[in-house]
Short mmCIF file of C-alpha atoms and ligand atoms in Angstrom, two decimals:
data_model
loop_
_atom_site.label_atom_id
_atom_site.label_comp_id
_atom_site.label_asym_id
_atom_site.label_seq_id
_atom_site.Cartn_x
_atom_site.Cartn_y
_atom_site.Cartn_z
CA UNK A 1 -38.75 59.50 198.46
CA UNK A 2 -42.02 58.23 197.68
CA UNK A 3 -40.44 54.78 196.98
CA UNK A 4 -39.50 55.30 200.65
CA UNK A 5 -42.71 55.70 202.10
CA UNK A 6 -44.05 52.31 199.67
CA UNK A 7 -41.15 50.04 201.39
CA UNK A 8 -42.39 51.32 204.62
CA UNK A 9 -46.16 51.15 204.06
CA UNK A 10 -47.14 54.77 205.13
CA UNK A 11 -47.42 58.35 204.18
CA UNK A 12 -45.08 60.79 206.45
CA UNK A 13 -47.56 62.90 207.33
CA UNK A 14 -50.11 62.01 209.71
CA UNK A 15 -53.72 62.36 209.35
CA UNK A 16 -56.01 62.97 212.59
CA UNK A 17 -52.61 62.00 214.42
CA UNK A 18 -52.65 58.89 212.99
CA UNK A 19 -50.40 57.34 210.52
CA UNK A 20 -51.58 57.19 207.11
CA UNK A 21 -51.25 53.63 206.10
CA UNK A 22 -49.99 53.81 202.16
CA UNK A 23 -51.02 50.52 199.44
CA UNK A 24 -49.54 50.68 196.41
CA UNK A 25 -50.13 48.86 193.31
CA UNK A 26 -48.29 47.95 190.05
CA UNK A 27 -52.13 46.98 188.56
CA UNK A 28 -55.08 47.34 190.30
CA UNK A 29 -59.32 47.65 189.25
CA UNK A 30 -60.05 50.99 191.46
CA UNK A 31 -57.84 52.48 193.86
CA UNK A 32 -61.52 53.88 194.92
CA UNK A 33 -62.48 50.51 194.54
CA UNK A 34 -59.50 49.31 197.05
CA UNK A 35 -60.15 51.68 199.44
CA UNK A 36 -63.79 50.34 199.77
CA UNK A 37 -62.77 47.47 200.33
CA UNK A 38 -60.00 47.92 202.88
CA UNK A 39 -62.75 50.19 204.66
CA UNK A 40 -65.56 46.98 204.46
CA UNK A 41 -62.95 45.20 206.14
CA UNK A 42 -61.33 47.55 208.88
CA UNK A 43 -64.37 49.93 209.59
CA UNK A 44 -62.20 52.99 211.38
CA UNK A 45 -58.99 52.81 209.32
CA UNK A 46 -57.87 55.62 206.91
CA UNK A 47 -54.84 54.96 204.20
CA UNK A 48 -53.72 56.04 200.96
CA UNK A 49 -53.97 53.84 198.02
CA UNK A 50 -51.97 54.27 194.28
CA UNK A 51 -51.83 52.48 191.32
CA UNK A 52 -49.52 52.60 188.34
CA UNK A 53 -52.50 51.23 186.62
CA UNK A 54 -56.28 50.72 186.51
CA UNK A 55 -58.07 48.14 184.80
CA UNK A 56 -61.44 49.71 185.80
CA UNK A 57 -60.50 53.17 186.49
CA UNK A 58 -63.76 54.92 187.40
CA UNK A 59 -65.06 58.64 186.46
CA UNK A 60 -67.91 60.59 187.27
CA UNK A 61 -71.33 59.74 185.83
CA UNK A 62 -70.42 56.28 185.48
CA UNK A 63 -68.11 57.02 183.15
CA UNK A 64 -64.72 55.30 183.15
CA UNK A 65 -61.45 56.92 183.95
CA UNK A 66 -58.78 56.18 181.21
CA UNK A 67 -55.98 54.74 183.21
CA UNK A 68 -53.07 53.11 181.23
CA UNK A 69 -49.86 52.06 182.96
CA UNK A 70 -46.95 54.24 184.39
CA UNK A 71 -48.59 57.14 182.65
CA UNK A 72 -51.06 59.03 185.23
CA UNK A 73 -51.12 58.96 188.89
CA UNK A 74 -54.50 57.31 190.26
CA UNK A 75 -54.53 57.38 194.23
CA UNK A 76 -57.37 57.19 196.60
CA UNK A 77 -57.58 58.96 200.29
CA UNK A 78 -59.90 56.99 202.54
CA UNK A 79 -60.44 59.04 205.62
CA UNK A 80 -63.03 59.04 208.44
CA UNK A 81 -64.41 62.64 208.28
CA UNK A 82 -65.18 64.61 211.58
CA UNK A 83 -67.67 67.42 209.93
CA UNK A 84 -71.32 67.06 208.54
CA UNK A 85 -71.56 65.89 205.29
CA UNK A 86 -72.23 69.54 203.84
CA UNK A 87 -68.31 69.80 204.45
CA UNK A 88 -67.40 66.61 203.18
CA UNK A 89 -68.72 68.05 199.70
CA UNK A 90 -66.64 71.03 199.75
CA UNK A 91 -63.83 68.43 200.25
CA UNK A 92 -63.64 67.88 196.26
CA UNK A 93 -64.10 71.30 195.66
CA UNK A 94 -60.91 72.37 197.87
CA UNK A 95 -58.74 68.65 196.03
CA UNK A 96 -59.04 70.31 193.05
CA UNK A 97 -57.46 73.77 194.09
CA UNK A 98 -55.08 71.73 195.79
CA UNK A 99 -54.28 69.85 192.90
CA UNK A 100 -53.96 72.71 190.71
CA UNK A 101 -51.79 74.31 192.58
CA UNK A 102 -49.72 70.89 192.86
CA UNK A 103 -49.38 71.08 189.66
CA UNK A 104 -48.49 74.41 189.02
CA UNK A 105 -45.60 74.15 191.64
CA UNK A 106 -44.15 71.23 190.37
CA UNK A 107 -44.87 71.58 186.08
CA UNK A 108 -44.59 75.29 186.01
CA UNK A 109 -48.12 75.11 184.16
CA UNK A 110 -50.83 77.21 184.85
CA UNK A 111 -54.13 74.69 185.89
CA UNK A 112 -57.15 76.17 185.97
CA UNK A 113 -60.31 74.26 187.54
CA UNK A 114 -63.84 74.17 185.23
CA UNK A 115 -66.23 73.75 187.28
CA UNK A 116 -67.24 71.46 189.28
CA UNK A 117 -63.71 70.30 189.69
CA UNK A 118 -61.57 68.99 187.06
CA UNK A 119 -58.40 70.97 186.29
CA UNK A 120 -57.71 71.82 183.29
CA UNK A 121 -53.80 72.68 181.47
CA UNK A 122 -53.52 74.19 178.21
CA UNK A 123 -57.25 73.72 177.76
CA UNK A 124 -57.15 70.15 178.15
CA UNK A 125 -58.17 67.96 181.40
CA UNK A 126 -55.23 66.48 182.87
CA UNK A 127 -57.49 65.75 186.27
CA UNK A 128 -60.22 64.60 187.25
CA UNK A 129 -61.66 63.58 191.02
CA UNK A 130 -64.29 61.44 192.09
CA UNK A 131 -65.60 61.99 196.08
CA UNK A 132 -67.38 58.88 197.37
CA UNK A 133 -69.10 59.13 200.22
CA UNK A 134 -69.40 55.87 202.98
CA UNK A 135 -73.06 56.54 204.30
CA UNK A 136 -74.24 54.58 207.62
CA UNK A 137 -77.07 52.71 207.89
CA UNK A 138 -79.19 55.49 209.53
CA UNK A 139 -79.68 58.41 207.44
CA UNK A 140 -77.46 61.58 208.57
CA UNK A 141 -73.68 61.86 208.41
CA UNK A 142 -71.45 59.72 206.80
CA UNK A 143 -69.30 57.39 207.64
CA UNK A 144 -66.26 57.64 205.48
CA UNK A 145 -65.02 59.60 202.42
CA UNK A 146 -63.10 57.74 199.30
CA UNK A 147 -61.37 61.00 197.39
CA UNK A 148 -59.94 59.75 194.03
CA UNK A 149 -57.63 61.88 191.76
CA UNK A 150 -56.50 60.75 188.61
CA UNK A 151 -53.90 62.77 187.11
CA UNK A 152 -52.65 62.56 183.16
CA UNK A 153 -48.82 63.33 183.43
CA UNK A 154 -46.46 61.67 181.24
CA UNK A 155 -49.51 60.28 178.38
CA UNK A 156 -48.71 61.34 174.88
CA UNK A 157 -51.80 60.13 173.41
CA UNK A 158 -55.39 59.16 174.36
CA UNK A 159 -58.90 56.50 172.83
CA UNK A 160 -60.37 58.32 170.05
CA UNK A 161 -63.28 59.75 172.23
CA UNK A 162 -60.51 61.75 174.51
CA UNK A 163 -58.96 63.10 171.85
CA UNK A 164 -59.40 67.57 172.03
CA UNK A 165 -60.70 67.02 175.57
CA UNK A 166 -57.90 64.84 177.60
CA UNK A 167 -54.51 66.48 177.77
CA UNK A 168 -50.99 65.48 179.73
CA UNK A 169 -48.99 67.61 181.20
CA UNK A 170 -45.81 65.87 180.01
CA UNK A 171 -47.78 65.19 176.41
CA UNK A 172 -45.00 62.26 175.92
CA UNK A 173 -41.93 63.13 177.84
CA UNK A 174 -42.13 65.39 181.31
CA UNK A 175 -39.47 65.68 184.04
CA UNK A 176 -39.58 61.40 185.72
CA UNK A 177 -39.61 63.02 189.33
CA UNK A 178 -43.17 64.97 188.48
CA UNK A 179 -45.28 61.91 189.36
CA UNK A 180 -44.19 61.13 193.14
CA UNK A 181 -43.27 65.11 193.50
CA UNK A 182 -47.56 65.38 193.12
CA UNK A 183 -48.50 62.99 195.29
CA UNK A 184 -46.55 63.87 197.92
CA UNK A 185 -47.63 67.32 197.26
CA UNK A 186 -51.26 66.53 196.90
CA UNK A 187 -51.30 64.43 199.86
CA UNK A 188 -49.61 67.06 202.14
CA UNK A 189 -51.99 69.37 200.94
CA UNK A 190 -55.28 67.04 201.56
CA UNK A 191 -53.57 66.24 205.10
CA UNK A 192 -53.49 69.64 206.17
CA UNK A 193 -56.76 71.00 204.81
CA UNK A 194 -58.41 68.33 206.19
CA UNK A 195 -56.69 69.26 209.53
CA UNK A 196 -59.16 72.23 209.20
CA UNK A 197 -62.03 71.75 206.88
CA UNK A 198 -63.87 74.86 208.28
CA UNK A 199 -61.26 77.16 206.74
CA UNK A 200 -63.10 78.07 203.41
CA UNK A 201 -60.08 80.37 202.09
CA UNK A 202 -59.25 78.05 199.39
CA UNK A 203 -62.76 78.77 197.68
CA UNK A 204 -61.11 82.38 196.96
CA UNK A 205 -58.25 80.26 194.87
CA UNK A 206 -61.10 78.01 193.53
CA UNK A 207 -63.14 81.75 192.18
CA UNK A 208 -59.43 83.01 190.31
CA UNK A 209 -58.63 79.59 188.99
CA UNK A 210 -62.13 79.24 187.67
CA UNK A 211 -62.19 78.70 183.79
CA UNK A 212 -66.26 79.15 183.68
CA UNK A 213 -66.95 82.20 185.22
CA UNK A 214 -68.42 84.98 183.28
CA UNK A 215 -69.05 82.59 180.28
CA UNK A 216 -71.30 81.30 178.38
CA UNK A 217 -71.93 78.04 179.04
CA UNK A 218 -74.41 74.96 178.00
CA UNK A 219 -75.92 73.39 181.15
CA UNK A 220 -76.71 70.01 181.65
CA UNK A 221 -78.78 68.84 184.48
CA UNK A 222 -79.19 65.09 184.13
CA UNK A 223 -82.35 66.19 182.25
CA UNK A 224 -82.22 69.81 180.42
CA UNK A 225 -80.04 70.67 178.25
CA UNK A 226 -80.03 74.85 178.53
CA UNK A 227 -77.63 77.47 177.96
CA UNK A 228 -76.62 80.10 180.17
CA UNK A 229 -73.81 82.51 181.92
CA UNK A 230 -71.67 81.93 184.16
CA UNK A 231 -71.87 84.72 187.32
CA UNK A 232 -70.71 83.39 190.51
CA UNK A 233 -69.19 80.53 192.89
CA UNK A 234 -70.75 80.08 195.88
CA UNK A 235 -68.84 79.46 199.66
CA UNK A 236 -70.84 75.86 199.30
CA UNK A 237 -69.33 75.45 195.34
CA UNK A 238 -72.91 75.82 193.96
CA UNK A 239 -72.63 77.95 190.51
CA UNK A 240 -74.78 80.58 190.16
CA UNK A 241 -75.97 81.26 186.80
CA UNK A 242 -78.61 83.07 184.46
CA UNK A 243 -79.96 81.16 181.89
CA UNK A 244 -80.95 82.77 178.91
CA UNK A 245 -84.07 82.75 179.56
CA UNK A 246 -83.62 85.31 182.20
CA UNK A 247 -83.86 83.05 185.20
CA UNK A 248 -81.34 83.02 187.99
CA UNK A 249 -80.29 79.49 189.39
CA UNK A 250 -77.66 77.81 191.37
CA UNK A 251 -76.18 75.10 190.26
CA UNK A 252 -74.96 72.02 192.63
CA UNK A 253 -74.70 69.10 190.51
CA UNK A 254 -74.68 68.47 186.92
CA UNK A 255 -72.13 68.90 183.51
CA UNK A 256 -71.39 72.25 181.89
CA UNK A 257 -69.29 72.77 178.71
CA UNK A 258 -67.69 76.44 177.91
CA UNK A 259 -69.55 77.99 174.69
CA UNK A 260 -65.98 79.68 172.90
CA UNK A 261 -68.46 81.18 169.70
CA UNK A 262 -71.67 82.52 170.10
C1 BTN B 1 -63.66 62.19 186.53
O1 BTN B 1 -62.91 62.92 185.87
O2 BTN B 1 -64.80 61.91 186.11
C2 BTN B 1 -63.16 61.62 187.82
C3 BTN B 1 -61.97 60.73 187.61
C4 BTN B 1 -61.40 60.15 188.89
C5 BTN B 1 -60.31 59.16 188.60
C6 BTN B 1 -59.63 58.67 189.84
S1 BTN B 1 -58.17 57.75 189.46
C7 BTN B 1 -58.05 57.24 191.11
C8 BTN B 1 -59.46 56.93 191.58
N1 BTN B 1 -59.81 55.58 191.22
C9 BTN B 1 -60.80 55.53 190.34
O3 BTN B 1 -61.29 54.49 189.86
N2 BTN B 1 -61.21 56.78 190.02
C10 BTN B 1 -60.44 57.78 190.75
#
């Protein structure tokens, strides 16, 4: 089916009413990387882009997304959002519930999301997503949104410094159809949430699929390194947290790890 929609060059759903346009790639740098480029060069167009490969696959924090052939999916969603940027952020928050549940429809493995928004199987990561956001040249709003999921599905093993933190959710084998099952799924879903970004019912799925809350974590804030526990998730995604130190903060950027032994 989704060999289908690649002959014909779009997605069957539509996004805004419009057709989603769909590139796909054997081998590719970015399919983040794609989409700003298609977007440099056709300034109101939205489309779908997948790879079966990345050469530069990109992560969060400038870190690099480990993308080898055939093995993961790697797509990119460029769309043109119509709400304020404050929504546009809870846009990564509400891929990663979709994506969990994705993946719990089609594996029959329970995800669970650690926050801010990777998903996690079998206390591995077999997801990640990296939101890029297409700002205009005055300040205020933006202009367009490049949503990249990366998905480990069929890998069986991973570089050195993956190893206890990247999982699969095949782990070497895994039913063929899973890949194109979750993208269509994933799309569908980012398609019709995006239909209505003001409906903030999925952050209730985000709170029970939470692996962080009420734990003790280690924060990271680009500068301190502190440790703290885990309380709440706020409607914006913001963590709320007191440090033990005593001190009540919300979180709305930054790395946490899970502390299992105290
Ligand atoms: C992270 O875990 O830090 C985010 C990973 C995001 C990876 C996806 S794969 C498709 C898209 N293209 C990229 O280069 N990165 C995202």
């Amino acid at each position: 089916m989704l060999a289908d929609m690649i002959e014909k060059g779009y997605f069957t759903c539509k996004l805004y009413n419009r057709e989603l346009p769909l590139f796909y790639y054997l081998e590719t740098d970015s399919t983040n990387e794609e989409a700003k480029r298609y977007h440099a060069e056709h300034k109101n167009a939205q489309a779908l882009f997948i790879a079966d490969a990345q050469t530069k696959g990109k992560g969060r924090r400038g870190r690099q997304f480990y993308s080898p052939a055939k093995d993961g999916i790697y797509m990119s969603l460029l769309f043109i959002p119509k709400e304020e940027l404050s929504d546009v952020i809870a846009v990564t928050t509400a891929a990663s519930v979709i994506a969990a549940q994705a993946i719990e429809e089609v594996t029959g493995q329970m995800a669970a999301i650690k926050w801010v928004n990777d998903v996690y199987v079998r206390e591995r990561k077999v997801c990640g997503i990296l939101a890029e956001a297409i700002l205009p040249d005055e300040p205020g709003g933006c202009t367009a949104v490049i949503l990249g999921i990366g998905i480990n599905v069929y890998n069986r093993d991973f570089p050195e410094e993956l190893e206890g933190i990247a999982g699969s959710l095949g782990e070497g084998s895994g039913n063929p159809e899973w890949k194109d099952r979750l993208i269509i799924r994933i799309t569908e879903g980012l398609v019709d949430y995006l239909s209505n970004v003001a409906n903030r019912s999925f952050m209730e799925e985000y709170r029970k699929r939470s692996m962080v809350l009420d734990k003790n974590i280690t924060c990271y804030d680009g500068r301190d390194i502190y440790p703290a526990h885990a309380i709440d998730i706020e409607e914006d995604g913001g963590l709320v947290i007191i440090t033990d130190a005593g001190e009540r903060r919300t979180l709305h950027s930054g790395e946490i790890t899970i502390r299992l032994k105290e």
